[in-house]
Short mmCIF file of C-alpha atoms and ligand atoms in Angstrom, two decimals:
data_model
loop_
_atom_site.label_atom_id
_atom_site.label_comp_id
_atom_site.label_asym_id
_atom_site.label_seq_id
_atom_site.Cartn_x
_atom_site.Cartn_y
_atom_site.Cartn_z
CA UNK A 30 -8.76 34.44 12.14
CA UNK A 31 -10.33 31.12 13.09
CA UNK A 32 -10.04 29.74 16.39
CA UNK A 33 -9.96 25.98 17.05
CA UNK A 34 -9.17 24.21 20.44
CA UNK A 35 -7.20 21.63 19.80
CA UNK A 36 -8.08 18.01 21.87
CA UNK A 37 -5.99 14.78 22.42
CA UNK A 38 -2.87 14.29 21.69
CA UNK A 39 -2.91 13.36 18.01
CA UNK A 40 -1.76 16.02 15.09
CA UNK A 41 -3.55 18.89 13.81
CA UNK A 42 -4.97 18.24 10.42
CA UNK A 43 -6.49 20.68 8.01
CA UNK A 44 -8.14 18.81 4.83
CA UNK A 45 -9.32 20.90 2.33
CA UNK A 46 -12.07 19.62 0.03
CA UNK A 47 -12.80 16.93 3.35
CA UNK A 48 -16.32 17.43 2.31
CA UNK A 49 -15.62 15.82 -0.48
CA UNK A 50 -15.72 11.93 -1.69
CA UNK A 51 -12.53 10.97 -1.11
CA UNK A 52 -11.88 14.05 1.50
CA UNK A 53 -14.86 12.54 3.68
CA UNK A 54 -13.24 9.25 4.28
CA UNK A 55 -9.64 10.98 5.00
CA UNK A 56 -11.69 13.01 7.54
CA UNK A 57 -12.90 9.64 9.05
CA UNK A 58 -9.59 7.70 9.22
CA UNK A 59 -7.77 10.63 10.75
CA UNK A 60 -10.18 11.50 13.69
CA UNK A 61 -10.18 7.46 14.27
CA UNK A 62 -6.12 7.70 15.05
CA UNK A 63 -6.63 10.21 17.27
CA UNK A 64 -6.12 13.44 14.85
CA UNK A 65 -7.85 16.94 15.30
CA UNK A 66 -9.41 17.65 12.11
CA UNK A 67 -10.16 20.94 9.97
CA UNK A 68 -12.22 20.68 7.55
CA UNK A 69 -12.40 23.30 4.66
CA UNK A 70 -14.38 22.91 2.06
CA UNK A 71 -17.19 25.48 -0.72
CA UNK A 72 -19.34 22.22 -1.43
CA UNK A 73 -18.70 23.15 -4.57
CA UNK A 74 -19.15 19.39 -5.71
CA UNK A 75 -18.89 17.97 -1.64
CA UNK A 76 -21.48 18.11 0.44
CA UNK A 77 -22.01 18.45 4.56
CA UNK A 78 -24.36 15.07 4.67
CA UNK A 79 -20.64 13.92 3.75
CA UNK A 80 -19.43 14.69 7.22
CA UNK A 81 -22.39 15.55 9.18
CA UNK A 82 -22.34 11.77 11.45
CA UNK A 83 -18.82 14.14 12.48
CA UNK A 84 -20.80 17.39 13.50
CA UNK A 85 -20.38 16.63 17.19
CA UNK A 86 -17.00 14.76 17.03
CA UNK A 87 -15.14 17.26 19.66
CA UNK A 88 -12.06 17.02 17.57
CA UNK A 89 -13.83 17.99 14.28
CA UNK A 90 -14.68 21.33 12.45
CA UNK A 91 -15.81 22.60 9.43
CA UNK A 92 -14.81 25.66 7.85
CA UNK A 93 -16.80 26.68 4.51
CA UNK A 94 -13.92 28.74 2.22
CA UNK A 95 -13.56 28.53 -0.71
CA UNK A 96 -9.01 27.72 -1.45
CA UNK A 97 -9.08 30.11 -3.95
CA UNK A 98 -8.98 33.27 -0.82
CA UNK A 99 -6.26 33.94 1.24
CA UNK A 100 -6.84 31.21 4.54
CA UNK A 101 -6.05 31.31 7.57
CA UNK A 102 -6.14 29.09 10.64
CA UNK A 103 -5.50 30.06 14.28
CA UNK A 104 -4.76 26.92 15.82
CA UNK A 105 -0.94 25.44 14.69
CA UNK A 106 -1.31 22.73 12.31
CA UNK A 107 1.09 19.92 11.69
CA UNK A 108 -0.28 18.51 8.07
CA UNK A 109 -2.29 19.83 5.32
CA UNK A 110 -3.98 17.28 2.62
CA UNK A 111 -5.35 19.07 -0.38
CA UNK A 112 -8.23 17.35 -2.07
CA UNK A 113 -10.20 20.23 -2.45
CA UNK A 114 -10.99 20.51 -6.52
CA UNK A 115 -13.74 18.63 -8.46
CA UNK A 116 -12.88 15.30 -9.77
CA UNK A 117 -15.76 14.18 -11.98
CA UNK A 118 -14.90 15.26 -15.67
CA UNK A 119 -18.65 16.51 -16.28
CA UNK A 120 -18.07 18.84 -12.87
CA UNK A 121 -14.56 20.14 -13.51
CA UNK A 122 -15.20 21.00 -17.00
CA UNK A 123 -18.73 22.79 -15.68
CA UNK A 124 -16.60 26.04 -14.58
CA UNK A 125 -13.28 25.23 -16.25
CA UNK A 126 -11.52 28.63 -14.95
CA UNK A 127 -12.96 27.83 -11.54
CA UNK A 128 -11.77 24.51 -11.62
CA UNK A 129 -8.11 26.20 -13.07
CA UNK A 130 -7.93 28.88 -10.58
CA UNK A 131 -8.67 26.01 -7.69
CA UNK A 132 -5.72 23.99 -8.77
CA UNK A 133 -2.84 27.10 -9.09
CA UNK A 134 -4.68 29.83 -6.43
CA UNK A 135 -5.98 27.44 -4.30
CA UNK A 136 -2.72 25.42 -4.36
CA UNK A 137 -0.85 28.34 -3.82
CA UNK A 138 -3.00 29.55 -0.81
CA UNK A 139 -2.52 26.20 0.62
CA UNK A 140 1.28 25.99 0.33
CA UNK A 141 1.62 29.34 2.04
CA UNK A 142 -0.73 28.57 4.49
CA UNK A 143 1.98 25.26 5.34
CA UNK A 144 4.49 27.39 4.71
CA UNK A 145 3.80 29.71 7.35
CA UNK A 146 2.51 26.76 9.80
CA UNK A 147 5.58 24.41 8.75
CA UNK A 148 3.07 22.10 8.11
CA UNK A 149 3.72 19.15 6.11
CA UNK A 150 1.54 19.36 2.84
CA UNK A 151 -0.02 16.32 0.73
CA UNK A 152 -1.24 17.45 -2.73
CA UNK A 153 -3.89 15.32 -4.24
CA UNK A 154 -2.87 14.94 -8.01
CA UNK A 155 -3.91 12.58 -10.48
CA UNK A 156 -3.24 10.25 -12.82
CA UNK A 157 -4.86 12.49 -15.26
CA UNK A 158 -1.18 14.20 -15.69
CA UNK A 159 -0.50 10.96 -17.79
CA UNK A 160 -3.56 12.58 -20.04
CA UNK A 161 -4.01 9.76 -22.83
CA UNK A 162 -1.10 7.92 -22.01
CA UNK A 163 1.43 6.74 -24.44
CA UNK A 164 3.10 4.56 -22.17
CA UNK A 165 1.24 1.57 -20.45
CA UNK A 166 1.14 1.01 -17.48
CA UNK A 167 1.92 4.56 -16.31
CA UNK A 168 5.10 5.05 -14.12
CA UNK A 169 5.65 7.80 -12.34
CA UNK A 170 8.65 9.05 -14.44
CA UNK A 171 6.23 9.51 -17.73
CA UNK A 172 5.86 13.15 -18.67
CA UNK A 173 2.63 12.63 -20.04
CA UNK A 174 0.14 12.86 -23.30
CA UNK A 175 -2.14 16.06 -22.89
CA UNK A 176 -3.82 18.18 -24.67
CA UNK A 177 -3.46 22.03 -22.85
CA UNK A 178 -6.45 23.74 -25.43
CA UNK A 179 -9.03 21.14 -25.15
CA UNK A 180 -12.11 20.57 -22.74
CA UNK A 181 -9.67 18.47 -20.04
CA UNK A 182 -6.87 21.20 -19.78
CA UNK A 183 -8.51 22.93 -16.79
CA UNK A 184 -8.03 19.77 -14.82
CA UNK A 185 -5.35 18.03 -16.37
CA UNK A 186 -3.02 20.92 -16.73
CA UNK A 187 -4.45 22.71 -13.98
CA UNK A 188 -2.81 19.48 -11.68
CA UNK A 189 0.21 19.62 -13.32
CA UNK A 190 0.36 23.19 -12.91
CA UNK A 191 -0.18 22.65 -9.03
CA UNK A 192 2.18 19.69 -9.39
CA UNK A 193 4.95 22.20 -10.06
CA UNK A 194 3.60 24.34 -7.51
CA UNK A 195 4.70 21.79 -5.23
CA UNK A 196 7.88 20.88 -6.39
CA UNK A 197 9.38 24.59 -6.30
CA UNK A 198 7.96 24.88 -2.69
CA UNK A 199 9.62 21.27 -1.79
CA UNK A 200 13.02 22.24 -3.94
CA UNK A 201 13.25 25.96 -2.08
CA UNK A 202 13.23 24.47 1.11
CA UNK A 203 9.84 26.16 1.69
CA UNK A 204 7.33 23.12 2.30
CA UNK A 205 7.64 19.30 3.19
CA UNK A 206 5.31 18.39 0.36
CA UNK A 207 4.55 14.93 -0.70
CA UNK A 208 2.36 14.28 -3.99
CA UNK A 209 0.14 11.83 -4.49
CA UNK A 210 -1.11 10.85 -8.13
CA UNK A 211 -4.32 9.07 -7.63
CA UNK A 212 -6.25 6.77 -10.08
CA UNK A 213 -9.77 6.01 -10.53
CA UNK A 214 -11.38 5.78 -6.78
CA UNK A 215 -14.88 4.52 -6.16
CA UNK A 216 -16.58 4.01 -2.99
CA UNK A 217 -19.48 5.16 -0.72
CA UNK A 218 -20.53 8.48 -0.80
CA UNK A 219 -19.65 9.51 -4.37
CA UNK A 220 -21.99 11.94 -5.31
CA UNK A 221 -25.05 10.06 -7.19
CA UNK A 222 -25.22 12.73 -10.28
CA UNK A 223 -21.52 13.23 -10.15
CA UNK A 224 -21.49 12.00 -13.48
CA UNK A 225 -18.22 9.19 -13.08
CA UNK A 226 -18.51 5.72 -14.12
CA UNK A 227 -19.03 4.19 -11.36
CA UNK A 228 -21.77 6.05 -9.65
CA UNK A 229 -23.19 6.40 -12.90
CA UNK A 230 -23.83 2.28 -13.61
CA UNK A 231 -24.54 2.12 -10.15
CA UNK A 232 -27.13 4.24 -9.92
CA UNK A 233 -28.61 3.61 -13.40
CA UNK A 234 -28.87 -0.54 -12.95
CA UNK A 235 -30.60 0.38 -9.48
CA UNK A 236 -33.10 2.44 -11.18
CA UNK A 237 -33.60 0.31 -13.90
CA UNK A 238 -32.06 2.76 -16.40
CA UNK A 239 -29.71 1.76 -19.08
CA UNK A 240 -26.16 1.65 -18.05
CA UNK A 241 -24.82 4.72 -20.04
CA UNK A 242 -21.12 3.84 -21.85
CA UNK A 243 -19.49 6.32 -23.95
CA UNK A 244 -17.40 5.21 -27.11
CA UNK A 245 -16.93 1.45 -27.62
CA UNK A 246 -16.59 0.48 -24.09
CA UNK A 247 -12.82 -0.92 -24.84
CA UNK A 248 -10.82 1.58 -22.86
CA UNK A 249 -9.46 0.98 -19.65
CA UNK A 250 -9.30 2.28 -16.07
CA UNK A 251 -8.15 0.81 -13.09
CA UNK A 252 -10.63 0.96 -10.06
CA UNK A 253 -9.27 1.71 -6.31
CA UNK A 254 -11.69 0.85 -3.39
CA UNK A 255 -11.61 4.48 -1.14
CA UNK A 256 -10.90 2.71 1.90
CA UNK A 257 -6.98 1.62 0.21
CA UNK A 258 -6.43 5.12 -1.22
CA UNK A 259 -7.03 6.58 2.04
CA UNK A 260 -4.59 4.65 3.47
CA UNK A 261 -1.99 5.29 1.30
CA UNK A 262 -2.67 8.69 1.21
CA UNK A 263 -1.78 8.78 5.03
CA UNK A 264 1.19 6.53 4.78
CA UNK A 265 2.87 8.84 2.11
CA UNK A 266 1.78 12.32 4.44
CA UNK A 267 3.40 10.47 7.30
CA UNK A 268 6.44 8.46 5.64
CA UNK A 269 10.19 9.41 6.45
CA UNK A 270 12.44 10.45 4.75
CA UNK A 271 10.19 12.77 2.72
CA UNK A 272 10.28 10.88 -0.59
CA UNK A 273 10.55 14.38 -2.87
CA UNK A 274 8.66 12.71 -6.20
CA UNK A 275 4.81 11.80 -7.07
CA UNK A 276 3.63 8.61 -5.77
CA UNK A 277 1.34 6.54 -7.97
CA UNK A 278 -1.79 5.36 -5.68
CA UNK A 279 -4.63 2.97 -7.67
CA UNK A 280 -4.82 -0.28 -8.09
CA UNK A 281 -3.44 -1.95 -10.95
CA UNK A 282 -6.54 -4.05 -12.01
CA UNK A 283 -7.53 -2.83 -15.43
CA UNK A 284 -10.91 -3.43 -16.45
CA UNK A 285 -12.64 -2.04 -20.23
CA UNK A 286 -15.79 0.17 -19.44
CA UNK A 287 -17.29 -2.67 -20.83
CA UNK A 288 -16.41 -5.57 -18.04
CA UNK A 289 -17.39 -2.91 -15.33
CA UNK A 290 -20.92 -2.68 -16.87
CA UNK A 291 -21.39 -6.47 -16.64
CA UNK A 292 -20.17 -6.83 -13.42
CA UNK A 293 -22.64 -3.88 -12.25
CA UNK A 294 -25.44 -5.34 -14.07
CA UNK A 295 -24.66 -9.46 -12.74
CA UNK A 296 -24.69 -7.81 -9.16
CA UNK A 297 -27.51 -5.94 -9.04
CA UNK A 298 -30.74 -7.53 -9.65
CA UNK A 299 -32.91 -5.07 -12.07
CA UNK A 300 -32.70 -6.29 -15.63
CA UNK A 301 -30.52 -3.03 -17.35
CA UNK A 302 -30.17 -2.42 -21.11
CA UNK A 303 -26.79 -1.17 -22.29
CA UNK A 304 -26.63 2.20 -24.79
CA UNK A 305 -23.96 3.21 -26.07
CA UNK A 306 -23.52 7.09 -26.63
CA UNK A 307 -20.55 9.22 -28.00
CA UNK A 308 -16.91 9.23 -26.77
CA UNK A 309 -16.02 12.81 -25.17
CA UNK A 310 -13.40 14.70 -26.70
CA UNK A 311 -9.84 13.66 -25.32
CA UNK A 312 -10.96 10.69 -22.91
CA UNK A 313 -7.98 8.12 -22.54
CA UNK A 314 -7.82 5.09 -23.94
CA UNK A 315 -5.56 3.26 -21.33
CA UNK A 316 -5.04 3.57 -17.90
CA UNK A 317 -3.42 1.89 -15.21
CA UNK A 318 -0.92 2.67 -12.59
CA UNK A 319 2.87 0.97 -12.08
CA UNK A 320 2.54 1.05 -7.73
CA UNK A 321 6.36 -0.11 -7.95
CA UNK A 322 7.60 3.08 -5.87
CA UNK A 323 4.26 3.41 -3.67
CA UNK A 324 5.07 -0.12 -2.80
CA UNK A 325 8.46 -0.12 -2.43
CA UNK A 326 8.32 3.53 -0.64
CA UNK A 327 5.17 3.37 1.47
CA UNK A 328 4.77 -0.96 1.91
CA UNK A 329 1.13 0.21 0.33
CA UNK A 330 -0.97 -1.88 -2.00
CA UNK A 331 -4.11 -2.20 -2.31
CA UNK A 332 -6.20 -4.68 -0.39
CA UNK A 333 -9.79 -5.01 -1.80
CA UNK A 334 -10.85 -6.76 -5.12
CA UNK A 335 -13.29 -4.94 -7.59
CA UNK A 336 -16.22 -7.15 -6.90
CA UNK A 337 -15.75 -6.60 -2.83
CA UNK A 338 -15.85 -2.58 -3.07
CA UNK A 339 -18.08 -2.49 -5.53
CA UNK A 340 -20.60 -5.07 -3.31
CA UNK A 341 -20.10 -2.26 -0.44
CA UNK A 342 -20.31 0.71 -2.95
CA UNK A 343 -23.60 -1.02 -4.55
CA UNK A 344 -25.34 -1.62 -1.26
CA UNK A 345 -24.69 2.28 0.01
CA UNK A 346 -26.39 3.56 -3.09
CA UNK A 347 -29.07 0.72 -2.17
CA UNK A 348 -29.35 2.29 1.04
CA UNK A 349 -29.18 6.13 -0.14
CA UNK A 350 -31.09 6.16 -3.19
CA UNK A 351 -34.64 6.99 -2.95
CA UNK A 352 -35.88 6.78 -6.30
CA UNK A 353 -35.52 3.00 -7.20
CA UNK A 354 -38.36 1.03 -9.02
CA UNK A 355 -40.07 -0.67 -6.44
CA UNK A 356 -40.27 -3.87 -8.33
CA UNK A 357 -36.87 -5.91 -8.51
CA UNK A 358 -36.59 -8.98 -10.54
CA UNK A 359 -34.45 -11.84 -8.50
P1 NAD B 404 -15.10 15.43 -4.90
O1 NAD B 404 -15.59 16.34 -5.96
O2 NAD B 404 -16.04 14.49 -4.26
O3 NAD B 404 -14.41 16.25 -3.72
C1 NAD B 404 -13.76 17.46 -3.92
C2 NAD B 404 -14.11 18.37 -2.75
O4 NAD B 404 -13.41 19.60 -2.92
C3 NAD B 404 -15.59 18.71 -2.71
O5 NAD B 404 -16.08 18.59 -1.40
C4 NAD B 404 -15.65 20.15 -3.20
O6 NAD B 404 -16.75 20.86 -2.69
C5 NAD B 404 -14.32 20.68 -2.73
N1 NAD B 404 -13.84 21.81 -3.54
C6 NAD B 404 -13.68 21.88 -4.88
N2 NAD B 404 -13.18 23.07 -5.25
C7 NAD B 404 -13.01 23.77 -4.09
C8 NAD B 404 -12.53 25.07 -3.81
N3 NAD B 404 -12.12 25.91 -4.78
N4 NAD B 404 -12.49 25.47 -2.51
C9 NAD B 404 -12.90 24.65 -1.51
N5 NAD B 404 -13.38 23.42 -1.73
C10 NAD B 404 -13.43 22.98 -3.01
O7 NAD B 404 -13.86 14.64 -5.54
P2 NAD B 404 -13.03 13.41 -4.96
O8 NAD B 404 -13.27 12.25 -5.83
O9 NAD B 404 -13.26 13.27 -3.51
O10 NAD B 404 -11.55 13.90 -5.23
C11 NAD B 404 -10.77 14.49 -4.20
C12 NAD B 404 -9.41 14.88 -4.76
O11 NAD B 404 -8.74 13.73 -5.27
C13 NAD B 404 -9.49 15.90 -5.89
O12 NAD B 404 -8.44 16.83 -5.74
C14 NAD B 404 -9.26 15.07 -7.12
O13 NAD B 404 -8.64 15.81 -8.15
C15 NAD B 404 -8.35 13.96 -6.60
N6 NAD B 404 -8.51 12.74 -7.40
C16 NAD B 404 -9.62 11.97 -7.24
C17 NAD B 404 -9.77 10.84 -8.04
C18 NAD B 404 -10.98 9.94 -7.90
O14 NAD B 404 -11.10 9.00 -8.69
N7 NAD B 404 -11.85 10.14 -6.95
C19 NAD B 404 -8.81 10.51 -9.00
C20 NAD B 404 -7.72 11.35 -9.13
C21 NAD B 404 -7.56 12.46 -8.32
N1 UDP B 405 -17.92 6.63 -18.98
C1 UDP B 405 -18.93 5.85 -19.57
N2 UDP B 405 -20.20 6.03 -19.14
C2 UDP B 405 -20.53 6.91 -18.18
C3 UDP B 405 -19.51 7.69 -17.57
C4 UDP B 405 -18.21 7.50 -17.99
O1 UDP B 405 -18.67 5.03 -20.45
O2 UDP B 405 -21.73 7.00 -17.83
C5 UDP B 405 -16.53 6.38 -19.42
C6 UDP B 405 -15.72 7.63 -19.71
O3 UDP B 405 -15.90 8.05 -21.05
C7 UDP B 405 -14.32 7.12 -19.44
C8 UDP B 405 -14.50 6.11 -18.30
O4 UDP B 405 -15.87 5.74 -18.34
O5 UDP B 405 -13.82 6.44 -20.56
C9 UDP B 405 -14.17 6.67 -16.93
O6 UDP B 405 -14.88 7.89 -16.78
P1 UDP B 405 -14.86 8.75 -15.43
O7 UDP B 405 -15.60 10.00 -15.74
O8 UDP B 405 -15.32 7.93 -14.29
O9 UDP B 405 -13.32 9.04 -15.13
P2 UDP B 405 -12.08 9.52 -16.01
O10 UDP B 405 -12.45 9.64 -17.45
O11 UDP B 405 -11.72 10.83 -15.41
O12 UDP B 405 -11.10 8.44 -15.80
#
């Protein structure tokens, strides 16, 4: 049994996965309102130099579980987020079972642990339930285009599994779950070799590499600075009445692979090649998310334009990326 002393007055937060991208900023945002916060992570794709500027915050810990065992925390906690699974397509599909087992056991060890807390739960889902979506843009009430046999299933079905996870525990009268379905997120402190789009044309154009696009470069995604999603994660944990259906959270820009290279390459200033290399198997075509009901439930949208986050995103690679060419040309 862990112990944790609880400080301040704010809630108790456990994130799991806080080690994470995405987890890592949560972390931040909730110990800056005052929140004690758990951390619980395998650094399975996250990484302590994620949190480690929070190492001596008194109201911070870090637990290193993997959500797949039985948990358990001493101190009472009023809100669990789950973000703990990979996210990167390359890294999920790199241990598919693992990445299976994290979504239904881990879930399920999560949900119990709220349930036996009476903690209020936030699952971090995806917009990858919409799987190659047939509908555009993707609302909240589309069932969704996926394949369960092929080389996405242990992410995309592995979420939707955990999705219904949720909804029996929030239907039972078990746990006050809220679930979020998130869309493409960029930021600071995605993992360099993570192998996502973003981080990958970053990194490439500041090494002087070709920028890497699979297929044609036509399909879609819609890019969310971190800093927005965080925010509405919070605001859906913490809204009233619990809203008891998934929440869309991106933003609904829609950019082709191809207009993010460009912009990457006309903002950083190391002349890139472009080479195009195969399509993977089942990657969607379209994607971009109707915010209707996180808008009209949460007052969220989000605030910063592509070219803004991906300035910031672009200059913390600058700053954390050791192996640029020395030689830039203006
Ligand atoms: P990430 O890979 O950076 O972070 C995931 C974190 O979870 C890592 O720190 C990892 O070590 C940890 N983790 C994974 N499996 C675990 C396990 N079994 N036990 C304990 N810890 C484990 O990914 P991210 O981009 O920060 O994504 C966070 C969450 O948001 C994920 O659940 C992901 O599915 C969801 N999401 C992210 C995006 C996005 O674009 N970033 C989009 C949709 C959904
Ligand atoms: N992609 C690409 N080059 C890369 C990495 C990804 O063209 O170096 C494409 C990928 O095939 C997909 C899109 O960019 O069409 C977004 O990929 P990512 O892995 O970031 O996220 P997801 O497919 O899960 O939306």
């Amino acid at each position: 049994m862990l112990q944790v002393n609880r400080r301040g007055k704010g809630k108790t937060v456990l994130v799991a996965g806080g080690a994470g991208f995405v987890g890592s900023h949560l972390c931040d945002a909730l110990l800056g309102r005052g929140d004690t916060v758990i951390c619980v992570d395998s650094y399975i794709t996250g990484s302590r130099d994620n949190v480690r500027p929070l190492m001596n915050h008194p109201s911070f810990r870090l637990i290193e579980q993997d959500i797949c065992k039985f948990i358990e925390i001493g101190e009472p906690l009023d809100q669990i987020y789950n973000l703990a699974c990979a996210a990167s397509p390359p890294q999920y599909q790199a241990d598919p079972v693992h990445t299976m087992m994290t979504c239904v056991a881990g879930t399920g060890n999560l949900l119990a642990l709220a349930e036996r807390h009476r903690a209020a739960f936030l699952q971090a889902s995806t917009s990858e339930v919409y799987g190659d979506p047939a509908e555009h843009p993707q609302k909240e009430d589309y069932r969704g285009n996926v394949s369960c046999t092929g080389p996405r299933a242990c992410y995309d079905e592995g979420k939707r599994a955990a999705e219904a996870l949720c909804f029996d525990m929030l239907r039972g009268g078990r746990v006050d779950v809220r679930v979020a379905r998130i869309f493409n997120t960029y930021g600071p402190r995605m993992q360099a070799n993570d192998g996502r789009i973003v981080s990958n044309l970053i990194v490439q154009a500041l090494s002087g590499k070709p920028l890497t696009i699979y297929g044609s470069g036509m399909q879609t995604r819609s890019f969310c600075y971190v800093s927005d999603l965080v925010g509405g994660l919070m605001a859906l944990m913490d809204v009233r009445p619990n809203p008891g259906v998934p929440v869309n959270l991106g933003n609904p820009g829609e950019f082709t692979i191809n207009e993010l290279a460009q912009m990457i390459r006309s903002m950083v200033p190391v002349r890139t090649a472009v080479a195009y290399r195969p399509l993977p198997k089942d990657d969607p075509q379209r994607r971009r998310p109707d915010i209707s009901r996180a808008s009209e439930l949460l007052d969220w949208q989000p605030t910063v334009p592509l070219a803004e986050g991906l300035r910031s995103t672009i200059d913390w690679f600058a700053a954390n990326l050791d192996d640029r060419p020395r030689k830039r040309v203006a």
